[in-house]
Each structure stands twice: as structure tokens, then as C-alpha cells.
mmCIF file of C-alpha atoms and ligand atoms in Angstrom:
data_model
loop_
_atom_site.group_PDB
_atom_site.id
_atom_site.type_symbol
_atom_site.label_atom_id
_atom_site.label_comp_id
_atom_site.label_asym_id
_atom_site.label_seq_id
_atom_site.Cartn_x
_atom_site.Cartn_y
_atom_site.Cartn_z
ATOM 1 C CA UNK A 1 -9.807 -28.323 -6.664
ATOM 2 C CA UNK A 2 -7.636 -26.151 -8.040
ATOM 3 C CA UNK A 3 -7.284 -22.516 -6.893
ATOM 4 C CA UNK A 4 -8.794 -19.674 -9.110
ATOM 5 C CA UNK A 5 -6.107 -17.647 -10.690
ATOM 6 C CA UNK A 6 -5.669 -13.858 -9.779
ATOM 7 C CA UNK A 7 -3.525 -11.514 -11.351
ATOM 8 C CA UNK A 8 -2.462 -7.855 -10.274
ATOM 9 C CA UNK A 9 0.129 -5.229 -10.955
ATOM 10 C CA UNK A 10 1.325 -1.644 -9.985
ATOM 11 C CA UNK A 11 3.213 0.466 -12.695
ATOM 12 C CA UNK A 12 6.904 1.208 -11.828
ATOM 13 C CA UNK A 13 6.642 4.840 -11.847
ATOM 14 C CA UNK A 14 8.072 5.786 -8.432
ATOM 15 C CA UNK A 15 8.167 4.036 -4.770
ATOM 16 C CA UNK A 16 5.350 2.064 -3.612
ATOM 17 C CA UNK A 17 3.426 4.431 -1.953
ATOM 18 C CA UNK A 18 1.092 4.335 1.557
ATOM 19 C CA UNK A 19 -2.409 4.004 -1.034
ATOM 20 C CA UNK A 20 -0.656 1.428 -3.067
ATOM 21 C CA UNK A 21 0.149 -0.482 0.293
ATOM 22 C CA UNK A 22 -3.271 0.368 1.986
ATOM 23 C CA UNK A 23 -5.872 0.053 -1.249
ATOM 24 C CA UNK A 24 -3.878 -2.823 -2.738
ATOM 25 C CA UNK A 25 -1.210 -4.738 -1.376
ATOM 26 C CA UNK A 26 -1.936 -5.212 2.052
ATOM 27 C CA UNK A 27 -5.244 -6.515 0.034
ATOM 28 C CA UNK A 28 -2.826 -9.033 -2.428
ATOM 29 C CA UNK A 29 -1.223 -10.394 0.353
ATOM 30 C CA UNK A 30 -4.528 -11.761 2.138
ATOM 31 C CA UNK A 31 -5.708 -13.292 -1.199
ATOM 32 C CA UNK A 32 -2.227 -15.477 -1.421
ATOM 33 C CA UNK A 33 -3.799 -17.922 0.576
ATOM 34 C CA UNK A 34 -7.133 -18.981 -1.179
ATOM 35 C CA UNK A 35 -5.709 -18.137 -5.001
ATOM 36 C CA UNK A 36 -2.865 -18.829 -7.239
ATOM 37 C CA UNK A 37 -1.704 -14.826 -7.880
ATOM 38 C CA UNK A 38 0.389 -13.859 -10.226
ATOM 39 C CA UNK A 39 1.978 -10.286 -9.197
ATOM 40 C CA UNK A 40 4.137 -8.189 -11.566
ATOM 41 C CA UNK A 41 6.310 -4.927 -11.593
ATOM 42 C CA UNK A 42 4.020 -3.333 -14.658
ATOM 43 C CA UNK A 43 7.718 -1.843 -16.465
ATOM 44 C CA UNK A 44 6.444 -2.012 -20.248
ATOM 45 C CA UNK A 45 3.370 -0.050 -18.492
ATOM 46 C CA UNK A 46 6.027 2.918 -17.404
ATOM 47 C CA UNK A 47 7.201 3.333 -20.634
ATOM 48 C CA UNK A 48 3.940 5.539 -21.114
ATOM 49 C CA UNK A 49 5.878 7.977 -19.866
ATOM 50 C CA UNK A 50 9.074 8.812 -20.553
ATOM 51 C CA UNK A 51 11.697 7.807 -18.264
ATOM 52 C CA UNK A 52 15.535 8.466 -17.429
ATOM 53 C CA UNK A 53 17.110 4.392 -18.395
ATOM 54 C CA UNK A 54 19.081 4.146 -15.727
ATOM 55 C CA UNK A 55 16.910 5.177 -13.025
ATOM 56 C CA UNK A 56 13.885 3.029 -14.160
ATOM 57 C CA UNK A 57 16.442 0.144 -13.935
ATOM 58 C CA UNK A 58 17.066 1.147 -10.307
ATOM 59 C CA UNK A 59 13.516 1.676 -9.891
ATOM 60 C CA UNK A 60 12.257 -1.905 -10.646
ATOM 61 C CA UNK A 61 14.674 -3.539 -8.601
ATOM 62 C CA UNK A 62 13.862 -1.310 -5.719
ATOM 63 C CA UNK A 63 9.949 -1.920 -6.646
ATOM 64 C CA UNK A 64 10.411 -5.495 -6.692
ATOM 65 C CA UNK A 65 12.268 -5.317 -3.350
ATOM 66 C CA UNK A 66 9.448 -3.561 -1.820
ATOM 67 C CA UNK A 67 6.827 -6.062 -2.982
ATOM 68 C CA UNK A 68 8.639 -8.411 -0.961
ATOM 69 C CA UNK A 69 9.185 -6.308 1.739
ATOM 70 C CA UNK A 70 5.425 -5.890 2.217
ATOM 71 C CA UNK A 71 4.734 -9.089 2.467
ATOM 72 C CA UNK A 72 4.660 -10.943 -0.861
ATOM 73 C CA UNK A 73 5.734 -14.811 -0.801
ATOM 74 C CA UNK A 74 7.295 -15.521 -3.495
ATOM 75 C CA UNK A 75 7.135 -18.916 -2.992
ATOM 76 C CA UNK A 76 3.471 -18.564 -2.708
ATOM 77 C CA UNK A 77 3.247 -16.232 -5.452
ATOM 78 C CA UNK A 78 4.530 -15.465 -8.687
ATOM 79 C CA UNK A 79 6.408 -12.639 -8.863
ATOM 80 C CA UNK A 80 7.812 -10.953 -11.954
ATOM 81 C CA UNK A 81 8.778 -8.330 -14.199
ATOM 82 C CA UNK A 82 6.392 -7.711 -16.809
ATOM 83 C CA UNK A 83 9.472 -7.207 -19.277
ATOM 84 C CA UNK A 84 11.157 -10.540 -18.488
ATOM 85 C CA UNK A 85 7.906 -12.289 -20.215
ATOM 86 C CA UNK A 86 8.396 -11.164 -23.473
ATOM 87 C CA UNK A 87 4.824 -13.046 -24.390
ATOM 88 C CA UNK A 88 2.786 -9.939 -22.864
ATOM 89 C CA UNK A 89 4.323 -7.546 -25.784
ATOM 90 C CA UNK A 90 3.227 -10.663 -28.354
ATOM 91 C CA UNK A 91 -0.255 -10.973 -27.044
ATOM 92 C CA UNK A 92 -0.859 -6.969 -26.649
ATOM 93 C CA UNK A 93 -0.032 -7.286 -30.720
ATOM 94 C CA UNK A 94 -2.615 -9.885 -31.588
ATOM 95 C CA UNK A 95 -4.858 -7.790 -29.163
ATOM 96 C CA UNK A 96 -4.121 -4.479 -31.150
ATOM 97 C CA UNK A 97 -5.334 -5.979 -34.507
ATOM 98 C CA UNK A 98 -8.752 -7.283 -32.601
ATOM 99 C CA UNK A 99 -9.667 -3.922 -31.288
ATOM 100 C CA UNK A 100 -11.781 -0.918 -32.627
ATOM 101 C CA UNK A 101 -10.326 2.425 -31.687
ATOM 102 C CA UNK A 102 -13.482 3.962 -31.077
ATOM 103 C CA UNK A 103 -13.238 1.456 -28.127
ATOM 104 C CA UNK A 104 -9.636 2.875 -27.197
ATOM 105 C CA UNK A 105 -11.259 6.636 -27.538
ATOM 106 C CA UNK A 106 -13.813 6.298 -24.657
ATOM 107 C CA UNK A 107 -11.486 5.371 -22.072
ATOM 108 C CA UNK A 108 -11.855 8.132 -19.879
ATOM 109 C CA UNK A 109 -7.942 7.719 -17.868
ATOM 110 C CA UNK A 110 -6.610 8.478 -21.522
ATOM 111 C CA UNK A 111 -8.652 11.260 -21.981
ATOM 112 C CA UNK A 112 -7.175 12.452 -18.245
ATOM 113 C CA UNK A 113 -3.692 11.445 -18.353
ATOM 114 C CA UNK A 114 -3.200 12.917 -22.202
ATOM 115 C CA UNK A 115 -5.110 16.294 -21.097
ATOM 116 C CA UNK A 116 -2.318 16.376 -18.310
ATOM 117 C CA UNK A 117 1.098 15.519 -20.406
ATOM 118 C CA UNK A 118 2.474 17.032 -23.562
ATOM 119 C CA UNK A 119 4.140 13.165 -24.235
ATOM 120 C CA UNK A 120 0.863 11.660 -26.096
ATOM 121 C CA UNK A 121 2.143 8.396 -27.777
ATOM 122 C CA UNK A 122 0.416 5.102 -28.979
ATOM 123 C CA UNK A 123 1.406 3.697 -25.770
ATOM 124 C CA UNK A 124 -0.798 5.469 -23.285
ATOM 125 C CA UNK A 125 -3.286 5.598 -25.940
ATOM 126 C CA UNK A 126 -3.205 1.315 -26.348
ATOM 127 C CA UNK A 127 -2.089 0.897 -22.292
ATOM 128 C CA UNK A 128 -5.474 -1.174 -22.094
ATOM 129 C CA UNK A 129 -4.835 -3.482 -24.559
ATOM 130 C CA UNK A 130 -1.398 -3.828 -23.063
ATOM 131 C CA UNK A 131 -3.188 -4.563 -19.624
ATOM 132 C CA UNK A 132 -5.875 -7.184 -21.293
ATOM 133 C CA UNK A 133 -2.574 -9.007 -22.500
ATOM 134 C CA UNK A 134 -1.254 -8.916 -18.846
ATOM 135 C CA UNK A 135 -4.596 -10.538 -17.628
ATOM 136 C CA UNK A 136 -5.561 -13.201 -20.425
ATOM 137 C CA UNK A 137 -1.978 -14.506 -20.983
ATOM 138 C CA UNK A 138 -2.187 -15.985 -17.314
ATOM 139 C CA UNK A 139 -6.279 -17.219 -17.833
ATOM 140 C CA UNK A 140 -6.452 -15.238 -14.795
ATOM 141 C CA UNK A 141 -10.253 -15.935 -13.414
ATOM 142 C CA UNK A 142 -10.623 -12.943 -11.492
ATOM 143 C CA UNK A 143 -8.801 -9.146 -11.247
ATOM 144 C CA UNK A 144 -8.527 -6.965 -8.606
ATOM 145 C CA UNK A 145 -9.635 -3.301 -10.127
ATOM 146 C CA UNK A 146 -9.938 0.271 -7.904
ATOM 147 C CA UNK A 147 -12.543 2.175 -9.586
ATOM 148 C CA UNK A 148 -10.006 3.926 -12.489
ATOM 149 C CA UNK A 149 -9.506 0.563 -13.397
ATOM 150 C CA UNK A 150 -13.138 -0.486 -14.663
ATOM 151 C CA UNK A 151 -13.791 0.420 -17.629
ATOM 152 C CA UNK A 152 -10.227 -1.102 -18.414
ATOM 153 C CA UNK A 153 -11.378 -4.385 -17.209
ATOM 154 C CA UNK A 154 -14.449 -3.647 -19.598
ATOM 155 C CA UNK A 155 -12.485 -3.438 -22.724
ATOM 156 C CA UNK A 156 -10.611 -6.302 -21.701
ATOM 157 C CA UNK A 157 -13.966 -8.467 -21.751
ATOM 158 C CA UNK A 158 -15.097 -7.005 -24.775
ATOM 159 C CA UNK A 159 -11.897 -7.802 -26.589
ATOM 160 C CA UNK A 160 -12.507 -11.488 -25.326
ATOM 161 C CA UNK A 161 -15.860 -11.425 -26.427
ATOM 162 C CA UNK A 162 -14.557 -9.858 -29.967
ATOM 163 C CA UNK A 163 -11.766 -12.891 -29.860
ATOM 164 C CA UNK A 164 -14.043 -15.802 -28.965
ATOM 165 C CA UNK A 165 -16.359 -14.551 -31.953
ATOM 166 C CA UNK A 166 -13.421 -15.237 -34.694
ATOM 167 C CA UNK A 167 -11.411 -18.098 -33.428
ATOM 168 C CA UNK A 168 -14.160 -19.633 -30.817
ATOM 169 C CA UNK A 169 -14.202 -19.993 -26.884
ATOM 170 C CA UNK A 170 -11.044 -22.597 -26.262
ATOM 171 C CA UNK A 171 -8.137 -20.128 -25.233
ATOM 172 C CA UNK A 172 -9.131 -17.243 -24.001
ATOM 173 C CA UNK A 173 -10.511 -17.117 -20.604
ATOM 174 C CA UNK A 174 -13.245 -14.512 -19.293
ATOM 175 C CA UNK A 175 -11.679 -12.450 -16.261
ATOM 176 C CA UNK A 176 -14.391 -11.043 -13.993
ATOM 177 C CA UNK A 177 -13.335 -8.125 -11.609
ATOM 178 C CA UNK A 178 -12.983 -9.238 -8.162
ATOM 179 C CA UNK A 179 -15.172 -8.599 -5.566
ATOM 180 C CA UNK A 180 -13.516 -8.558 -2.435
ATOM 181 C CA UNK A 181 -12.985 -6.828 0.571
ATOM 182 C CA UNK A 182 -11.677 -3.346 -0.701
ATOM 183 C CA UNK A 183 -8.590 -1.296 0.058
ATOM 184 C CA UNK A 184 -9.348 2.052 1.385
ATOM 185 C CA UNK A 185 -9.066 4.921 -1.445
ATOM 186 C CA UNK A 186 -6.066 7.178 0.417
ATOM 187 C CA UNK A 187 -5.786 10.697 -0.919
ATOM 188 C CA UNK A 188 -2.933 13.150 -1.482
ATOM 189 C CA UNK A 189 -1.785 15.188 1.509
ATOM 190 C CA UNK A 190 -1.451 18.036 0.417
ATOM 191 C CA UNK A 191 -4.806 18.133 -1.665
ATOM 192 C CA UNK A 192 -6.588 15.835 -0.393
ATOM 193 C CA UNK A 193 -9.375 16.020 -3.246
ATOM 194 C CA UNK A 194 -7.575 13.953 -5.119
ATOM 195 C CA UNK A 195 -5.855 10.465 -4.975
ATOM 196 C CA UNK A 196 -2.166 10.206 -3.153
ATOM 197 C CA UNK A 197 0.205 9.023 -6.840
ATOM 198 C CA UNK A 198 3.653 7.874 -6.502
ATOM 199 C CA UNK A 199 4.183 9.919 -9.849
ATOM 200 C CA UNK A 200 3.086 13.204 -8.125
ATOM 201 C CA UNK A 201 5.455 15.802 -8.722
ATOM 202 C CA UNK A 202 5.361 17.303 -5.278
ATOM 203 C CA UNK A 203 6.590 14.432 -3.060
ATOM 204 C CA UNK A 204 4.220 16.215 0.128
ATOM 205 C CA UNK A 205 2.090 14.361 -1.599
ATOM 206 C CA UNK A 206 2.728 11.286 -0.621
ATOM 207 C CA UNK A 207 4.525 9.194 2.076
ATOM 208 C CA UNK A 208 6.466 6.452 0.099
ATOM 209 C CA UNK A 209 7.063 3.281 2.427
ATOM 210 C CA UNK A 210 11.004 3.812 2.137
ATOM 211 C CA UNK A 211 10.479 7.333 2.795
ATOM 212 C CA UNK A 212 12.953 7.963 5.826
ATOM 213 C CA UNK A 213 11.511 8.212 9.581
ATOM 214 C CA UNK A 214 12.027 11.698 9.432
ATOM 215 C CA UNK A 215 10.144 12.350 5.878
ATOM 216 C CA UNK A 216 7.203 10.334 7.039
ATOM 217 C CA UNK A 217 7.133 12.551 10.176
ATOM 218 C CA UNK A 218 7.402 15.631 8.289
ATOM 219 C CA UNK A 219 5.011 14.595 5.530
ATOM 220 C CA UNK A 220 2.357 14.043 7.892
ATOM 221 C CA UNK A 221 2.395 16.485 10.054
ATOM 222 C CA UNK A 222 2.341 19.055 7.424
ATOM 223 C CA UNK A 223 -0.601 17.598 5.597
ATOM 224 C CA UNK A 224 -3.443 19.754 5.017
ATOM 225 C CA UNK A 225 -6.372 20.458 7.233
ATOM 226 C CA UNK A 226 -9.270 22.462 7.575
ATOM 227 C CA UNK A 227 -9.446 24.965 9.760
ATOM 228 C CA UNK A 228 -12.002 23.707 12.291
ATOM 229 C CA UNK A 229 -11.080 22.513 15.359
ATOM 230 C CA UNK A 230 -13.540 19.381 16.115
ATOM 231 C CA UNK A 231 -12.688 15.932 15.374
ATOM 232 C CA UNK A 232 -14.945 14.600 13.121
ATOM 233 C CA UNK A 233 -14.637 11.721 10.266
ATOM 234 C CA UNK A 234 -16.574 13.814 7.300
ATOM 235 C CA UNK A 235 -14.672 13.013 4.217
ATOM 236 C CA UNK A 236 -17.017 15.463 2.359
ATOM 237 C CA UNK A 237 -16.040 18.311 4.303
ATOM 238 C CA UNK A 238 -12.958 17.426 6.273
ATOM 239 C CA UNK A 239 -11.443 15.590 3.725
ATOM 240 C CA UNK A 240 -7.516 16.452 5.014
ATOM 241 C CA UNK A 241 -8.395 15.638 8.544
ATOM 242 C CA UNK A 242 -10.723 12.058 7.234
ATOM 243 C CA UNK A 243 -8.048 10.985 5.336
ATOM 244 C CA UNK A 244 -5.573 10.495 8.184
ATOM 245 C CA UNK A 245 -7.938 8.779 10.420
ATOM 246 C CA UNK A 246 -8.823 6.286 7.497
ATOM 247 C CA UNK A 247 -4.664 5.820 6.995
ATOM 248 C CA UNK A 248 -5.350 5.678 11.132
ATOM 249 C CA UNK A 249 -7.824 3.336 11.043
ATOM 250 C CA UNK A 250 -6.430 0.613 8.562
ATOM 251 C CA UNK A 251 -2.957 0.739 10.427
ATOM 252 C CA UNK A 252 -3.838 0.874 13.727
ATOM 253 C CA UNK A 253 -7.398 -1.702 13.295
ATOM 254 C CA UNK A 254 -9.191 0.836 15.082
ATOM 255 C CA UNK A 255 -12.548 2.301 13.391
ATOM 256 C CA UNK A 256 -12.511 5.706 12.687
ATOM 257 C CA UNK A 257 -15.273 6.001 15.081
ATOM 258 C CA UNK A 258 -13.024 4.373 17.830
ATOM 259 C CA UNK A 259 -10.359 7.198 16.588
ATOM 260 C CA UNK A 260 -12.833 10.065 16.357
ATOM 261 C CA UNK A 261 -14.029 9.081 20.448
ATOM 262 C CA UNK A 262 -10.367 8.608 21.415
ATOM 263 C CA UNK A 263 -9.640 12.236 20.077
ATOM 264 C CA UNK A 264 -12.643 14.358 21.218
ATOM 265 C CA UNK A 265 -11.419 17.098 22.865
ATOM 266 C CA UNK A 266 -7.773 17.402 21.639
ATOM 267 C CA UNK A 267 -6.210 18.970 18.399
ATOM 268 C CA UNK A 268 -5.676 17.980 15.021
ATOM 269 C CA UNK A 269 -1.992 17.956 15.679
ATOM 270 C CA UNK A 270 -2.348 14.785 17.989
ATOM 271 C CA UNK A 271 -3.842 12.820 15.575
ATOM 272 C CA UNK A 272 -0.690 13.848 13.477
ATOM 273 C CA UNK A 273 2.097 13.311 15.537
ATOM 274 C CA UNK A 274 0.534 9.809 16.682
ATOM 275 C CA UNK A 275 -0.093 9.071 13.067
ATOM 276 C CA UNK A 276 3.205 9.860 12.054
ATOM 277 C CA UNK A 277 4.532 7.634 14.775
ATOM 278 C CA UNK A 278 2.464 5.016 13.594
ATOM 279 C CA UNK A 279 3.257 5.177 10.150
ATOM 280 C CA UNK A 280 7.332 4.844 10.999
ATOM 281 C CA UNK A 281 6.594 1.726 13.204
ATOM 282 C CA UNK A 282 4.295 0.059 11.019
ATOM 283 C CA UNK A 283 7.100 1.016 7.858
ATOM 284 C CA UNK A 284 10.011 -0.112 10.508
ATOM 285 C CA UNK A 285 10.116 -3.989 9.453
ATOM 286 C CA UNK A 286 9.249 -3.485 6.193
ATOM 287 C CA UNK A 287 12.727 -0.963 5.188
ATOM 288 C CA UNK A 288 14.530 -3.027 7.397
ATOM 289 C CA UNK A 289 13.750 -6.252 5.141
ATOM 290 C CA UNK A 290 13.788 -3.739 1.904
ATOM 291 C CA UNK A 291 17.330 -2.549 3.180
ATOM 292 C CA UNK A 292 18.555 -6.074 3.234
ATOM 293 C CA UNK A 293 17.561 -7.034 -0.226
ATOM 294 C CA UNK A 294 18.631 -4.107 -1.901
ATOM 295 C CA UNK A 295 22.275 -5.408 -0.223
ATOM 296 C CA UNK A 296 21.635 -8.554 -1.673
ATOM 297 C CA UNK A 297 21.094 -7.833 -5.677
ATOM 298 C CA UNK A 298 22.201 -11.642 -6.118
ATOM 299 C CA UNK A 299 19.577 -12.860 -4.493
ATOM 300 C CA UNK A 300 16.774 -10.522 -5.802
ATOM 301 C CA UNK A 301 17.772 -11.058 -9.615
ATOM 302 C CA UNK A 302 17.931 -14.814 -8.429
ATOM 303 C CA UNK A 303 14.493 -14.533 -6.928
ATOM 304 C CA UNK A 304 13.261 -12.200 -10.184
ATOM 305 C CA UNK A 305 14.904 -14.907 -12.644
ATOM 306 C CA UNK A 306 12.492 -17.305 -11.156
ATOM 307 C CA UNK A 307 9.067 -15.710 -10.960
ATOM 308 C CA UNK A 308 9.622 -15.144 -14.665
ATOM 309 C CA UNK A 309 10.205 -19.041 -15.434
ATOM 310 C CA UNK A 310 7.140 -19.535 -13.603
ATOM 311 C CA UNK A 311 5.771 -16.761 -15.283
ATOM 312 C CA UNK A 312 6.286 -17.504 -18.748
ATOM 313 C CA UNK A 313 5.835 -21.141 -18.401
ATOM 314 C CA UNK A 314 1.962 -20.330 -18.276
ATOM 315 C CA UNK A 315 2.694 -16.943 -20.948
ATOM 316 C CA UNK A 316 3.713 -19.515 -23.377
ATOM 317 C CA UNK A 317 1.268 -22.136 -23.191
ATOM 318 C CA UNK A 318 -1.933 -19.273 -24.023
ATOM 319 C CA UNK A 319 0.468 -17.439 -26.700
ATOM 320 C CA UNK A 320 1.066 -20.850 -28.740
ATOM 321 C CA UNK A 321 -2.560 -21.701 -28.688
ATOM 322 C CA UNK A 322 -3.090 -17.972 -29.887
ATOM 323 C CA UNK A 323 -1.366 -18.627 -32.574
ATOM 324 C CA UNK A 324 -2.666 -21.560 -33.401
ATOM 325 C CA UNK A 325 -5.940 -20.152 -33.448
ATOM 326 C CA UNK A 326 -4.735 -17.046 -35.046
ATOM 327 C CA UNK A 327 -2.986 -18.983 -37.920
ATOM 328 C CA UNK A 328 0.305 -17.738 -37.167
ATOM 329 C CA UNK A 329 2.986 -20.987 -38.145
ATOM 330 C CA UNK A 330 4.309 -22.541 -34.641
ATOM 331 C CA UNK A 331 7.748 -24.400 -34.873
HETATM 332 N N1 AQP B 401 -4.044 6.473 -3.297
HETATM 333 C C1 AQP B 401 -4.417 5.216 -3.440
HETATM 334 N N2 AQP B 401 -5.306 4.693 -2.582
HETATM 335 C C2 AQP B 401 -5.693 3.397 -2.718
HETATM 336 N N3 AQP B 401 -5.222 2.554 -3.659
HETATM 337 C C3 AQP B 401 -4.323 3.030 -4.521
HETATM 338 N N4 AQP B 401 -3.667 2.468 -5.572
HETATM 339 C C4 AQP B 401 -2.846 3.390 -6.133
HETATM 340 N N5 AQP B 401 -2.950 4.557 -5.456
HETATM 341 C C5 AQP B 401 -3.864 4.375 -4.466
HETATM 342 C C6 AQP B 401 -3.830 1.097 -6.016
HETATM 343 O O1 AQP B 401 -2.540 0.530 -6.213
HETATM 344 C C7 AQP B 401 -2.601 -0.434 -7.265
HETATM 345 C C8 AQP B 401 -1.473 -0.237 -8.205
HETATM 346 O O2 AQP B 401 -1.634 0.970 -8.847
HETATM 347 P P1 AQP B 401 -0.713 1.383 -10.066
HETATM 348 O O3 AQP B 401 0.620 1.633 -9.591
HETATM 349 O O4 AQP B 401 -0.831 0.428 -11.190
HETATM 350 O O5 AQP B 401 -1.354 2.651 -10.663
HETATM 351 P P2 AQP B 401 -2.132 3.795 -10.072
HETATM 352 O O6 AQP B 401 -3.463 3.372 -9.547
HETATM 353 O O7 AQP B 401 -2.149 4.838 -11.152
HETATM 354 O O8 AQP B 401 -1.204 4.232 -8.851
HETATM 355 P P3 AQP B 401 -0.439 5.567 -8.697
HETATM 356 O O9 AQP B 401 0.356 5.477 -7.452
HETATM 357 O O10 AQP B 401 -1.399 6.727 -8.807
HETATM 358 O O11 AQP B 401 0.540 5.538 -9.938
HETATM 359 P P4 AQP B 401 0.835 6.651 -10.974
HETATM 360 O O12 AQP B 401 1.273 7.840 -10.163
HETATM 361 O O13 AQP B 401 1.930 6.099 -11.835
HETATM 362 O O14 AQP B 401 -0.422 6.913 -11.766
HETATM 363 C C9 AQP B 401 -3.969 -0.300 -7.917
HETATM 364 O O15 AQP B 401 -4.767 -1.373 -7.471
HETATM 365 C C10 AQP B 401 -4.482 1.006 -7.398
HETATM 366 O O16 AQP B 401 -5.906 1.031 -7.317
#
């Protein structure tokens, strides 16, 4: 039988950070047994924001690097660059015309992202639609989604829904989110109320998995704690000091129960300077293989080059039959 079709992505907006590694890649990587996944550097979806050329060139290869240095086959997976398949900017077209912008004005993470930036353009205002094109082009049968990523998923069904209702059911398939085991949410460092972002501003923030030995070790042990002295997993009211033990807990296997035991008694500063330890020797393999690639830029375009064939391969067969439906003229 062949294998369901997932399909997932992570905007190039900075270095792979420990919550995209821990929430969703560590997750991608046990899914490439049991599904056929398509993975992708989400460029087109950085272009939200405006960014220096030459450095989001940089970026992506680095970003594609660092998928593989995490783990991702690529000859198990398809890996891309959302840019190289020029069929997702030709779909998210079609799927422009097909939806309502009343639909486009609920989405709450517009309504955050465009109360935070001055830069409003149609592009984080359509993103979405963009990201339904990403999913349908591929017929992918199931998407992983963190919460921020629902009511996306949402819209993407309702634009099928709005689709099969004018040119019938034959093309485009119905993703449902998928429900799997899911990555731990891992919060900011430094204000640990909200989410750790690669795009953060204040790199404390985050640790970014090529973040040097050193960084990692100064990042965490200057992340913020309470006050208190007990070591307790309360992410309501020691949300600095529950936030390491979860990063803890994922890298080391150990429940945060296990953790809280094998702490009683000491200071919050152990569980830093063990974490931070940790951290670099759990990172260690993973710059050593980025470091290698990044030496090797023949070889990574060469390995880029071919997750788009593979890519568009698929892209092409759903764009010609949206088309057809469409009544666009095929040659
Ligand atoms: N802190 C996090 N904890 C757990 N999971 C996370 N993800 C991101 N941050 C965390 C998951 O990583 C995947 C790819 O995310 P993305 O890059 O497409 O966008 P994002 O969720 O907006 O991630 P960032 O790092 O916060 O990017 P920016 O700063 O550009 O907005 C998703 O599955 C996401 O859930």
C-alpha cells in the first residue's frame, strides 16, 4: 500500500532553532519511516518580511544544511526549496482568486504579526493561501500543525471545500492535520511567557543549533528564573525554571519528574550548567556534519537540485490538472 503523504516546512528567517528541533524536527524525522514527506526551506514564506538578498541566500543554504544535519534523509525524503518549484507561486494564484477576504481577515497570526511590524504587505496578509498551495500541490494526506498553525490548516480545507464546489472533487486532495505524538512547545529564555523564535531580535532568546559551544553555554545559563529556590516542574509559575527541564527532559529521555527527583536539594544553577553541557553534546554531531556541508556547496546545491526534480515532478502533475479544471489552455 502506498505510504500516506506528509508535508512540512519551517520559514527561512534565521537558524534552526532548539523549539524548531525539539517541537518539530526531531518529530519529522521519526515520521520518515511510515510516510512519504515532503520537507521544504519555506523561502517565498520569508519574503513576508523584508530581507537583506544576500544574506537570505546564505541563509537557505545554511537552513538546508541544517535540515540535514538533524537528521533528514534525503534519500528518504524530499527535500527542497520552496522557490526552486515555481508551481507553489502558480497554485497560491489560482488559490487567491478562490478565496473570500473576510476569510483572510480572521486569521488571528496576521492580526499579531501586522500589530508587531510597520512592513504590512499582501504577502503576510495572503501567507495562508501561500501555505494551502504548499500543502495541496503535493496531495499531501496529512500536516503536521503546532497550535499557531490551525486555523491555517482551516482555511486551507475550506478553500478545498470552496474548490471542489466549482470544478468537482478529482484534484484536490483534503489534508487533515496530523495527530501524532507532539513536539514539546519550548519558550524564549529570556521571557519565557512566550515562544523561543529564530526571528527574535534579542538572540538570548534563543539557542540556535549552530550557535557556538560557548553561546549555548552562555545562553543557558543566563536564562531567566524565578527567584525561588525549590525545584519544581510548574510551568504556570516557574515557567523559566520548567522550560529547561522540558528542553532537559526531551534531550536527555528523562521525565521531568525523574529531573525534578534527581535535583531536590541543589540549585537552579545545576540544572543550568548540566543543561548547557547537554545541549553542546547533543548539538556536537550535528555542527560537525553542518560544518562539513557548508564546505561542500557542490554537493548541497547537487543534493538541493534534486529534491526539487522530485519535488516538482509531483508540483506539476496537480498544477496541469488545475488548469485543466480551471480552464486555463495547457500546451
Ligand atoms: N519554540 C518552539 N517550540 C516548539 N516548536 C516550535 N516551532 C517553532 N518554534 C517552536 C515549530 O517549528 C516548525 C517550523 O516553524 P516555522 O519556522 O515555520 O515558523 P514558526 O513556528 O513561526 O517558528 P519561529 O522560529 O517562531 O519562526 P519565526 O521567528 O520566523 O516566526 C513549526 O512546526 C513550529 O510549530
Amino acid at each position: 500500500m502506498a505510504k500516506k503523504v506528509i508535508l512540512s516546512g519551517s520559514t527561512a528567517t534565521g537558524d534552526l532553532t532548539l523549539g524548531n528541533y525539539i517541537g518539530a524536527i526531531n518529530n519529522w524525522k521519526s515520521l520518515q519511516e511510515e510516510y512519504d514527506c515532503l520537507y521544504f526551506v519555506a523561502d517565498l514564506h520569508a519574503l513576508t518580511v523584508a530581507q537583506d538578498p544576500k544574506q537570505l541566500q546564505e541563509r537557505c543554504k545554511s537552513f538546508f544544511a541544517q535540515y540535514l544535519a538533524l537528521g533528514l534523509d534525503p534519500d528518504k525524503n524530499t527535500l527542497f526549496l520552496q522557490s526552486h518549484v515555481p508551481e507553489h507561486a502558480e497554485l497560491n494564484w489560482i488559490l487567491t482568486c478562490l478565496t473570500p477576504m473576510g476569510y483572510l481577515n480572521r486569521m488571528t497570526q496576521f492580526k499579531d504579526k501586522s500589530s508587531q511590524t510597520k512592513n504590512i504587505n499582501a504577502g503576510l496578509f495572503t501567507y495562508p493561501v501561500l501555505m494551502s498551495a504548499d500543502i495541496l500541490l503535493y496531495q499531501a494526506d496529512v500536516v503536521p500543525v503546532g497550535e499557531d498553525q490551525k486555523q491555517h490548516l482551516e482555511l486551507c480545507r475550506d478553500i478545498v471545500n470552496f474548490y471542489h464546489n466549482r470544478y468537482g472533487e478529482k484534484t484536490l486532495k483534503m489534508p487533515e492535520p496530523h495527530i501524532g505524538k507532539q513536539g514539546a512547545r519550548i519558550m524564549s529564555l529570556q521571557d519565557p511567557s512566550k515562544k523561543m523564535s529564530k526571528s527574535d531580535e534579542n538572540e538570548k532568546n534563543f539557542v540556535s543549533i549552530i550557535d557556538t559551544p560557548k553561546k549555548i553555554q552562555k545562553k543557558i545559563k543566563s536564562a531567566v528564573t524565578d527567584s525561588d529556590t525549590v525545584i519544581e516542574f510548574d510551568p504556570e509559575n516557574k515557567a523559566g525554571l520548567s522550560n529547561l527541564l522540558t528542553i532537559y527532559s526531551v534531550l536527555s529521555g528523562k521525565s521531568t519528574e525523574e529531573l525534578v527527583n534527581e535535583y531536590q536539594g541543589k540549585m537552579y544553577g545545576h540544572v543550568k550548567v548540566d543543561l548547557a553541557d547537554l545541549v553542546c553534546e547533543t548539538l556536537k554531531p550535528v555542527q560537525e556534519k553542518y560544518h562539513d556541508l557548508m564546505k561542500n556547496e557542490d554537493y548541497l546545491l547537487e543534493l538541493m537540485a534534486k529534491g526539487a526534480q522530485k519535488a516538482r515532478v509531483r508540483a506539476q502533475n496537480t498544477l496541469k490538472a488545475v488548469y485543466q479544471d480551471t480552464g486555463l489552455v495547457t500546451l
